[in-house]
Short mmCIF file of C-alpha atoms in Angstrom, two decimals:
data_model
loop_
_atom_site.label_atom_id
_atom_site.label_comp_id
_atom_site.label_asym_id
_atom_site.label_seq_id
_atom_site.Cartn_x
_atom_site.Cartn_y
_atom_site.Cartn_z
CA MET Z 1269 0.00 0.00 0.00
CA GLN Z 1270 1.43 3.34 -1.08
CA ARG Z 1271 1.77 5.87 1.74
CA GLY Z 1272 2.89 9.44 2.11
CA PRO Z 1273 2.07 12.47 -0.01
CA GLN Z 1274 0.51 11.68 -3.35
CA PRO Z 1275 1.06 13.75 -6.48
CA ALA Z 1276 -1.89 15.88 -7.54
CA ASP Z 1277 -3.37 14.92 -10.89
CA PHE Z 1278 -3.78 17.39 -13.74
CA ALA Z 1279 -7.42 18.15 -12.90
CA ASP Z 1280 -6.49 19.10 -9.33
CA VAL Z 1281 -3.69 21.39 -10.47
CA ARG Z 1282 -5.88 23.05 -13.05
CA ALA Z 1283 -8.72 23.61 -10.57
CA THR Z 1284 -6.24 25.19 -8.16
CA ASN Z 1285 -4.85 27.46 -10.87
CA LEU Z 1286 -8.34 28.47 -12.01
CA ALA Z 1287 -9.09 29.53 -8.45
CA VAL Z 1288 -5.81 31.46 -8.26
CA VAL Z 1289 -6.70 33.45 -11.37
CA LEU Z 1290 -10.27 34.06 -10.22
CA ARG Z 1291 -9.12 35.34 -6.82
CA TYR Z 1292 -6.56 37.63 -8.43
CA VAL Z 1293 -9.17 39.20 -10.71
CA ARG Z 1294 -11.57 39.57 -7.76
CA GLY Z 1295 -8.96 41.61 -5.93
CA HIS Z 1296 -7.43 43.54 -8.83
CA ALA Z 1297 -10.01 43.99 -11.60
CA PRO Z 1298 -9.78 45.36 -14.19
CA CYS Z 1299 -6.55 43.60 -15.03
CA SER Z 1300 -4.85 42.03 -18.03
CA ARG Z 1301 -3.67 38.48 -18.69
CA ALA Z 1302 -0.08 39.72 -18.54
CA GLU Z 1303 -0.67 41.25 -15.09
CA ILE Z 1304 -2.14 37.97 -13.87
CA ALA Z 1305 0.87 36.04 -15.15
CA ALA Z 1306 3.34 38.46 -13.55
CA ALA Z 1307 1.56 38.42 -10.19
CA THR Z 1308 0.85 34.69 -9.92
CA GLY Z 1309 4.01 33.22 -11.48
CA LEU Z 1310 1.98 31.25 -14.03
CA ASN Z 1311 3.29 31.41 -17.59
CA LYS Z 1312 1.37 33.45 -20.14
CA ALA Z 1313 0.15 30.46 -22.14
CA THR Z 1314 -1.27 28.84 -19.01
CA VAL Z 1315 -2.97 32.07 -17.96
CA SER Z 1316 -4.53 32.45 -21.41
CA SER Z 1317 -5.91 28.91 -21.21
CA LEU Z 1318 -7.23 29.43 -17.68
CA VAL Z 1319 -8.85 32.76 -18.58
CA ALA Z 1320 -10.53 31.17 -21.61
CA ASP Z 1321 -11.96 28.49 -19.33
CA LEU Z 1322 -13.22 31.07 -16.82
CA ILE Z 1323 -14.80 33.14 -19.60
CA GLU Z 1324 -16.53 30.02 -20.92
CA ARG Z 1325 -17.92 29.38 -17.43
CA ARG Z 1326 -19.15 33.01 -17.34
CA LEU Z 1327 -16.99 33.74 -14.31
CA LEU Z 1328 -14.87 36.38 -16.09
CA ARG Z 1329 -15.56 38.70 -19.01
CA GLU Z 1330 -13.49 41.01 -21.15
CA THR Z 1331 -14.13 44.70 -20.80
CA GLY Z 1332 -12.25 46.53 -23.51
CA LEU Z 1333 -8.69 47.79 -23.86
CA THR Z 1334 -6.39 49.98 -21.81
CA GLU Z 1335 -4.03 52.47 -23.42
CA HIS Z 1336 -2.17 53.31 -20.20
CA ARG Z 1337 0.76 50.95 -20.74
CA ILE Z 1338 3.89 50.50 -22.81
CA GLY Z 1339 3.35 48.52 -26.01
CA ARG Z 1340 0.08 47.28 -27.45
CA PRO Z 1341 -3.18 47.94 -25.62
CA ALA Z 1342 -4.20 45.03 -23.39
CA THR Z 1343 -7.64 43.45 -23.16
CA MET Z 1344 -8.83 43.88 -19.58
CA LEU Z 1345 -10.70 41.35 -17.48
CA VAL Z 1346 -13.35 41.76 -14.77
CA LEU Z 1347 -15.55 39.38 -12.81
CA ASP Z 1348 -18.77 38.24 -14.41
CA GLY Z 1349 -20.63 35.54 -12.52
CA SER Z 1350 -24.01 36.93 -13.56
CA PRO Z 1351 -25.52 33.50 -14.38
CA TYR Z 1352 -25.02 32.42 -10.75
CA ALA Z 1353 -26.19 33.49 -7.32
CA ALA Z 1354 -25.63 32.49 -3.70
CA ILE Z 1355 -28.37 32.90 -1.09
CA GLY Z 1356 -28.10 33.72 2.59
CA ILE Z 1357 -30.90 33.82 5.18
CA GLU Z 1358 -30.60 35.45 8.60
CA VAL Z 1359 -32.84 34.36 11.47
CA ASN Z 1360 -33.61 36.74 14.32
CA ALA Z 1361 -36.18 36.80 17.08
CA ASP Z 1362 -38.38 39.30 15.24
CA TYR Z 1363 -37.44 39.17 11.55
CA LEU Z 1364 -35.94 37.10 8.75
CA THR Z 1365 -33.68 38.48 6.04
CA ALA Z 1366 -32.89 36.89 2.69
CA VAL Z 1367 -30.06 38.10 0.45
CA ALA Z 1368 -28.83 36.81 -2.89
CA ILE Z 1369 -25.49 37.86 -4.38
CA ASP Z 1370 -23.94 37.03 -7.73
CA LEU Z 1371 -20.31 36.00 -8.04
CA ALA Z 1372 -19.21 39.56 -8.75
CA GLY Z 1373 -20.67 40.60 -5.38
CA GLN Z 1374 -23.71 42.37 -6.82
CA GLN Z 1375 -26.87 42.05 -4.76
CA VAL Z 1376 -29.61 40.24 -6.66
CA LEU Z 1377 -32.30 40.44 -3.97
CA SER Z 1378 -32.66 41.68 -0.40
CA TRP Z 1379 -35.81 40.91 1.57
CA ARG Z 1380 -36.78 41.49 5.18
CA ARG Z 1381 -39.85 39.73 6.57
CA SER Z 1382 -41.45 39.93 10.01
CA PHE Z 1383 -41.05 36.75 12.01
CA ALA Z 1384 -42.61 35.74 15.31
CA GLY Z 1385 -39.56 33.78 16.40
CA LEU Z 1386 -40.18 34.61 20.05
CA ALA Z 1387 -43.69 33.18 19.88
CA SER Z 1388 -43.21 30.29 17.42
CA SER Z 1389 -42.47 26.66 18.11
CA PRO Z 1390 -39.27 25.32 16.54
CA ALA Z 1391 -41.34 23.49 13.92
CA GLN Z 1392 -43.31 26.64 13.01
CA ALA Z 1393 -40.14 28.73 12.85
CA ALA Z 1394 -38.29 26.21 10.70
CA THR Z 1395 -41.25 26.05 8.32
CA ALA Z 1396 -41.22 29.85 7.93
CA ILE Z 1397 -37.46 29.86 7.29
CA ALA Z 1398 -37.75 27.09 4.72
CA ALA Z 1399 -40.62 28.89 2.97
CA LEU Z 1400 -38.57 32.09 2.66
CA GLY Z 1401 -35.66 30.06 1.29
CA ARG Z 1402 -37.94 28.45 -1.29
CA ARG Z 1403 -39.25 31.85 -2.43
CA ALA Z 1404 -35.71 33.24 -2.72
CA VAL Z 1405 -34.59 30.24 -4.77
CA ASN Z 1406 -37.60 30.58 -7.08
CA ARG Z 1407 -36.89 34.29 -7.61
CA VAL Z 1408 -33.27 33.57 -8.54
CA LEU Z 1409 -34.28 30.79 -10.92
CA LYS Z 1410 -36.86 33.04 -12.61
CA GLU Z 1411 -34.01 35.42 -13.44
CA ASP Z 1412 -32.25 32.56 -15.25
CA ARG Z 1413 -29.56 32.28 -12.63
CA ARG Z 1414 -28.20 29.10 -11.12
CA VAL Z 1415 -28.23 28.83 -7.32
CA LEU Z 1416 -24.81 27.73 -6.08
CA GLY Z 1417 -25.74 27.35 -2.42
CA LEU Z 1418 -27.88 28.55 0.48
CA THR Z 1419 -26.65 29.27 4.00
CA VAL Z 1420 -28.84 30.06 7.03
CA GLY Z 1421 -27.51 32.08 9.96
CA VAL Z 1422 -29.04 31.36 13.38
CA PRO Z 1423 -28.41 33.09 16.76
CA GLY Z 1424 -27.24 30.02 18.63
CA LEU Z 1425 -24.88 27.08 18.81
CA VAL Z 1426 -24.80 25.23 15.49
CA SER Z 1427 -23.07 21.90 14.88
CA PRO Z 1428 -21.03 21.33 11.69
CA ASP Z 1429 -23.85 19.17 10.28
CA GLY Z 1430 -26.42 21.96 10.53
CA VAL Z 1431 -28.17 21.06 13.78
CA VAL Z 1432 -29.05 24.03 16.01
CA ILE Z 1433 -27.90 22.66 19.37
CA MET Z 1434 -29.28 25.57 21.34
CA ALA Z 1435 -30.74 28.97 20.49
CA PRO Z 1436 -31.95 30.40 23.83
CA ASN Z 1437 -33.58 33.50 22.39
CA LEU Z 1438 -35.63 31.38 19.99
CA GLY Z 1439 -36.37 28.62 22.49
CA TRP Z 1440 -34.71 26.00 20.25
CA ARG Z 1441 -32.84 22.85 21.20
CA ASP Z 1442 -31.57 20.18 18.82
CA VAL Z 1443 -33.38 21.47 15.72
CA ASN Z 1444 -32.02 19.84 12.54
CA LEU Z 1445 -32.57 22.97 10.48
CA ARG Z 1446 -30.41 21.94 7.53
CA ASP Z 1447 -32.47 18.80 6.94
CA ILE Z 1448 -35.74 20.73 7.27
CA VAL Z 1449 -34.66 23.35 4.72
CA ASN Z 1450 -33.27 20.65 2.41
CA ARG Z 1451 -36.57 18.79 2.42
CA ALA Z 1452 -38.56 22.00 1.90
CA LEU Z 1453 -36.46 22.76 -1.17
CA GLY Z 1454 -36.97 19.26 -2.54
CA GLU Z 1455 -33.37 18.11 -1.95
CA PRO Z 1456 -31.89 20.70 -4.35
CA GLY Z 1457 -28.77 20.14 -6.36
CA PHE Z 1458 -26.87 22.81 -4.42
CA PRO Z 1459 -25.47 22.67 -0.86
CA VAL Z 1460 -27.55 23.92 2.08
CA ALA Z 1461 -25.68 24.92 5.26
CA VAL Z 1462 -26.51 26.37 8.67
CA ASP Z 1463 -24.10 28.43 10.79
CA ASN Z 1464 -24.03 30.84 13.70
CA ASP Z 1465 -25.20 34.33 12.70
CA ALA Z 1466 -22.19 36.16 14.15
CA ASN Z 1467 -19.77 33.86 12.30
CA LEU Z 1468 -21.49 34.77 9.05
CA ALA Z 1469 -21.86 38.49 9.80
CA VAL Z 1470 -18.13 38.92 10.40
CA LEU Z 1471 -17.47 37.37 6.98
CA ALA Z 1472 -19.75 39.99 5.42
CA GLU Z 1473 -17.87 42.73 7.28
CA SER Z 1474 -14.53 41.35 6.11
CA ARG Z 1475 -15.70 41.40 2.48
CA TYR Z 1476 -18.02 44.41 2.24
CA GLY Z 1477 -17.74 46.49 5.43
CA ALA Z 1478 -15.82 49.68 6.15
CA PHE Z 1479 -12.84 47.62 7.33
CA ALA Z 1480 -12.96 45.04 4.54
CA GLY Z 1481 -9.72 43.10 4.36
CA SER Z 1482 -8.84 43.62 8.03
CA GLN Z 1483 -6.89 40.64 9.35
CA ASN Z 1484 -8.19 41.05 12.92
CA LEU Z 1485 -11.82 42.03 13.15
CA ILE Z 1486 -14.71 41.30 15.53
CA TYR Z 1487 -18.42 41.78 14.80
CA LEU Z 1488 -20.97 42.01 17.63
CA THR Z 1489 -24.56 41.18 16.76
CA GLY Z 1490 -26.89 43.74 18.26
CA GLU Z 1491 -30.08 41.73 18.49
CA VAL Z 1492 -31.95 40.08 21.36
CA GLY Z 1493 -28.74 38.12 21.84
CA ILE Z 1494 -25.16 39.32 21.54
CA GLY Z 1495 -22.72 37.10 19.69
CA ALA Z 1496 -19.19 37.77 18.44
CA GLY Z 1497 -17.95 36.79 15.01
CA ILE Z 1498 -14.15 36.79 14.98
CA ILE Z 1499 -11.54 37.09 12.23
CA SER Z 1500 -8.08 36.46 13.72
CA ASP Z 1501 -4.91 36.70 11.61
CA GLY Z 1502 -7.06 36.67 8.49
CA ARG Z 1503 -9.00 33.51 9.38
CA PRO Z 1504 -12.43 32.99 10.93
CA LEU Z 1505 -12.04 31.71 14.48
CA ARG Z 1506 -14.08 28.50 14.66
CA GLY Z 1507 -13.01 26.84 17.90
CA HIS Z 1508 -12.97 23.14 18.77
CA ARG Z 1509 -16.69 22.49 18.20
CA GLY Z 1510 -17.65 25.54 16.17
CA PHE Z 1511 -19.07 27.43 19.17
CA PRO Z 1512 -16.75 30.45 19.65
CA GLY Z 1513 -17.79 34.02 20.30
CA GLU Z 1514 -20.58 33.54 22.88
CA ILE Z 1515 -19.68 36.87 24.46
CA GLY Z 1516 -23.33 37.47 25.31
CA HIS Z 1517 -23.12 34.87 28.06
CA ILE Z 1518 -20.17 36.18 30.00
CA THR Z 1519 -21.28 37.32 33.45
CA ILE Z 1520 -21.24 41.08 33.90
CA ASP Z 1521 -23.23 41.19 37.14
CA PRO Z 1522 -23.75 37.96 39.15
CA GLN Z 1523 -26.77 39.57 40.81
CA GLY Z 1524 -28.10 40.91 37.53
CA PRO Z 1525 -31.27 40.07 35.60
CA PRO Z 1526 -32.02 36.51 34.46
CA CYS Z 1527 -30.86 35.50 31.01
CA ALA Z 1528 -32.61 33.21 28.51
CA CYS Z 1529 -29.71 30.77 28.93
CA GLY Z 1530 -30.78 30.15 32.55
CA ARG Z 1531 -28.00 32.15 34.22
CA ARG Z 1532 -28.04 35.65 35.71
CA GLY Z 1533 -26.29 38.86 34.76
CA CYS Z 1534 -25.13 37.83 31.29
CA LEU Z 1535 -24.03 40.61 28.96
CA GLU Z 1536 -27.03 40.16 26.68
CA ALA Z 1537 -29.43 40.20 29.65
CA ILE Z 1538 -28.03 43.66 30.45
CA ALA Z 1539 -27.14 45.08 27.03
CA GLY Z 1540 -29.20 43.07 24.50
CA ILE Z 1541 -31.83 45.03 22.63
CA THR Z 1542 -34.78 43.73 24.69
CA ALA Z 1543 -32.92 44.77 27.85
CA ILE Z 1544 -32.40 48.25 26.39
CA ILE Z 1545 -36.08 48.54 25.50
CA ALA Z 1546 -37.13 47.38 28.98
CA ARG Z 1547 -34.94 50.06 30.59
CA VAL Z 1548 -35.85 52.96 28.33
CA LEU Z 1549 -39.50 52.03 27.73
CA PRO Z 1550 -40.71 50.35 30.94
CA GLU Z 1551 -44.29 51.11 29.95
CA VAL Z 1552 -44.22 48.43 27.21
CA ALA Z 1553 -43.62 45.64 29.76
CA GLY Z 1554 -47.36 45.03 30.12
CA ASP Z 1555 -47.95 44.77 26.37
CA GLY Z 1556 -46.96 41.08 26.17
CA ASP Z 1557 -44.27 39.58 23.96
CA ILE Z 1558 -42.85 41.97 21.37
CA THR Z 1559 -42.76 40.32 17.95
CA ASP Z 1560 -41.32 43.32 16.07
CA LEU Z 1561 -38.63 45.27 17.90
CA GLN Z 1562 -38.10 48.00 15.29
CA PRO Z 1563 -40.88 50.39 16.50
CA GLU Z 1564 -39.54 50.21 20.06
CA VAL Z 1565 -35.97 50.81 18.88
CA ASP Z 1566 -37.20 53.82 16.89
CA GLU Z 1567 -38.84 55.17 20.06
CA VAL Z 1568 -35.63 54.69 22.05
CA VAL Z 1569 -33.78 56.69 19.38
CA ARG Z 1570 -36.44 59.41 19.44
CA ARG Z 1571 -36.20 59.81 23.21
CA ALA Z 1572 -32.41 59.88 23.11
CA ARG Z 1573 -32.46 62.56 20.41
CA SER Z 1574 -34.83 64.63 22.52
CA ASN Z 1575 -32.34 64.35 25.43
CA ASP Z 1576 -34.74 62.43 27.63
CA PRO Z 1577 -32.75 62.01 30.90
CA ALA Z 1578 -33.98 58.47 31.62
CA ALA Z 1579 -33.15 57.31 28.10
CA LEU Z 1580 -29.69 58.87 28.14
CA HIS Z 1581 -28.92 57.39 31.57
CA ALA Z 1582 -30.05 53.91 30.49
CA LEU Z 1583 -27.98 54.02 27.28
CA GLU Z 1584 -24.96 55.23 29.26
CA GLU Z 1585 -25.20 52.25 31.62
CA VAL Z 1586 -25.80 49.80 28.79
CA GLY Z 1587 -22.81 51.25 26.93
CA ARG Z 1588 -20.58 50.72 29.97
CA ALA Z 1589 -21.68 47.09 30.25
CA LEU Z 1590 -21.09 46.60 26.55
CA GLY Z 1591 -17.68 48.21 26.97
CA GLN Z 1592 -16.78 45.60 29.58
CA GLY Z 1593 -17.51 42.87 27.06
CA VAL Z 1594 -15.58 44.65 24.33
CA SER Z 1595 -12.58 45.12 26.64
CA ILE Z 1596 -12.49 41.39 27.36
CA LEU Z 1597 -12.44 40.65 23.65
CA ALA Z 1598 -9.80 43.32 23.03
CA ASN Z 1599 -7.49 42.00 25.76
CA LEU Z 1600 -7.89 38.39 24.61
CA LEU Z 1601 -7.73 38.81 20.83
CA ASP Z 1602 -6.11 42.22 20.13
CA PRO Z 1603 -8.40 43.12 17.19
CA GLU Z 1604 -7.91 46.07 14.89
CA VAL Z 1605 -11.60 46.92 15.04
CA VAL Z 1606 -14.76 45.85 16.86
CA VAL Z 1607 -17.89 46.45 14.78
CA LEU Z 1608 -21.29 46.92 16.42
CA GLY Z 1609 -24.09 45.59 14.23
CA GLY Z 1610 -27.83 45.01 14.23
CA TYR Z 1611 -29.92 47.29 16.46
CA PHE Z 1612 -26.73 48.70 17.99
CA VAL Z 1613 -26.24 50.71 14.79
CA PRO Z 1614 -29.05 53.28 15.25
CA LEU Z 1615 -28.13 53.50 18.95
CA ALA Z 1616 -24.41 53.96 18.25
CA PRO Z 1617 -24.29 57.76 18.84
CA TRP Z 1618 -25.16 57.11 22.50
CA LEU Z 1619 -23.53 53.71 23.01
CA LEU Z 1620 -20.11 54.33 21.46
CA PRO Z 1621 -18.81 57.00 23.90
CA PRO Z 1622 -19.30 54.86 27.07
CA VAL Z 1623 -18.08 51.73 25.22
CA GLU Z 1624 -14.89 53.55 24.22
CA ALA Z 1625 -14.42 55.00 27.71
CA GLU Z 1626 -14.76 51.56 29.29
CA LEU Z 1627 -12.35 50.08 26.76
CA ARG Z 1628 -9.76 52.76 27.52
CA ALA Z 1629 -10.09 52.10 31.24
CA ARG Z 1630 -9.85 48.30 30.98
CA ARG Z 1631 -7.44 47.60 28.13
CA ILE Z 1632 -4.05 46.19 29.09
CA GLY Z 1633 -2.03 47.25 26.04
CA PRO Z 1634 -1.14 50.83 25.15
CA GLU Z 1635 -3.97 52.91 23.73
CA GLU Z 1636 -2.02 53.79 20.58
CA GLY Z 1637 -2.83 51.27 17.86
CA GLY Z 1638 -5.50 49.59 19.96
CA ALA Z 1639 -8.90 48.42 18.82
CA GLN Z 1640 -11.32 50.89 17.33
CA VAL Z 1641 -15.02 50.48 18.04
CA VAL Z 1642 -17.33 51.47 15.18
CA ALA Z 1643 -20.90 51.00 13.99
CA SER Z 1644 -21.45 48.75 10.99
CA ILE Z 1645 -22.25 50.29 7.62
CA LEU Z 1646 -24.04 47.10 6.59
CA ASP Z 1647 -27.77 46.78 7.12
CA HIS Z 1648 -29.67 44.27 9.24
CA GLY Z 1649 -28.87 41.55 6.71
CA ALA Z 1650 -25.18 41.25 7.54
CA ALA Z 1651 -25.45 37.58 8.51
CA ALA Z 1652 -27.52 36.84 5.40
CA THR Z 1653 -24.91 38.59 3.26
CA GLY Z 1654 -22.21 36.58 5.03
CA GLY Z 1655 -24.15 33.40 4.38
CA ALA Z 1656 -24.11 34.12 0.66
CA ALA Z 1657 -20.44 35.12 0.87
CA THR Z 1658 -19.51 31.70 2.29
CA VAL Z 1659 -20.71 30.17 -0.97
CA LEU Z 1660 -18.56 32.64 -2.91
CA ASP Z 1661 -15.61 31.65 -0.71
CA HIS Z 1662 -16.07 28.03 -1.81
CA VAL Z 1663 -15.93 29.16 -5.45
CA ASP Z 1664 -12.81 31.22 -4.80
CA ALA Z 1665 -11.28 28.12 -3.18
CA GLY Z 1666 -11.71 26.12 -6.39
CA ARG Z 1667 -15.24 24.68 -6.38
CA LEU Z 1668 -16.04 26.27 -9.72
CA PRO Z 1669 -19.42 25.93 -11.41
CA ARG Z 1670 -19.73 24.80 -14.99
CA LEU Z 1671 -22.64 25.96 -17.12
#
């Protein structure tokens, strides 16, 4: 029996080289074949063959000539990918988001739908998620695009095989969401995956956010729960079982309010969006379960803008608690930037100053060059966008579609 490293066959080498060329064009378009050859070390004949293959697959297209060079004008290349799309779905306690992106990164669709996740059984919730996925797939197919994959982001612990182990803010345990969505889609010919929402959102930030390309970046979901998606040294931090970033369940105050996880004084029980609403708008407590948080968040913003003392005091205290969590992440992981997402974005003018003050007081390293804390420029669909981006990452890694 032959052991040890085995030589790659021609198909493997070619697939790798196709991915190399595609990634180069993604990062440097418009560019010429000669530029690709010079940057990648591939010879010009090989690059020409690879480019022809990628054009045939509708992954690249030619876009005219450039005169700004010595010698003959060069035909320039850009990403195409218009016949394909990747779909991401984000699950939250009060809404669902669906996003589809083509291989050039252009958004094909973006939907937000109300969702009674707080009041639905796991079976009802999974059915609603699967139905939205089916509608998104049908819309993409009607536009004569091929779906390359669908990824669902969930606020909870998700196993590698797509089982939601626990999602406290949805009341889920051991929900095999990937199988449910697969069956609802009729066992499609594209991969369906499920992942933690923060893990997906940080991928969207690293591709499309204000700090795109940062090698050390953390994204905090600002929903009912608070999760951290982490890029460390250019790679997503996945942990031993795929459960990293549960910053929302660190204890800020042992005598604090109860958390959905069963403990007391967790960060999200103090600084999650429902906790903020309860502090600023105590009058809504008797209205029953809130199934759409946006009107309440808008009212919190209105009161803060009108300098309501109770609202400003509550946001100051929440910001300090959030700053404690951020300082722990900063001291452990030394990020370049911590991005606040979700409902934290409209509240950022009042949350950021106490967060930054707490970070300055608690950080161990020197302030110069330390982590910045900013509000996301992406909308509420960051995890959905990241879900679609994971499919694009697979293409960039060499899993290329063929028409």
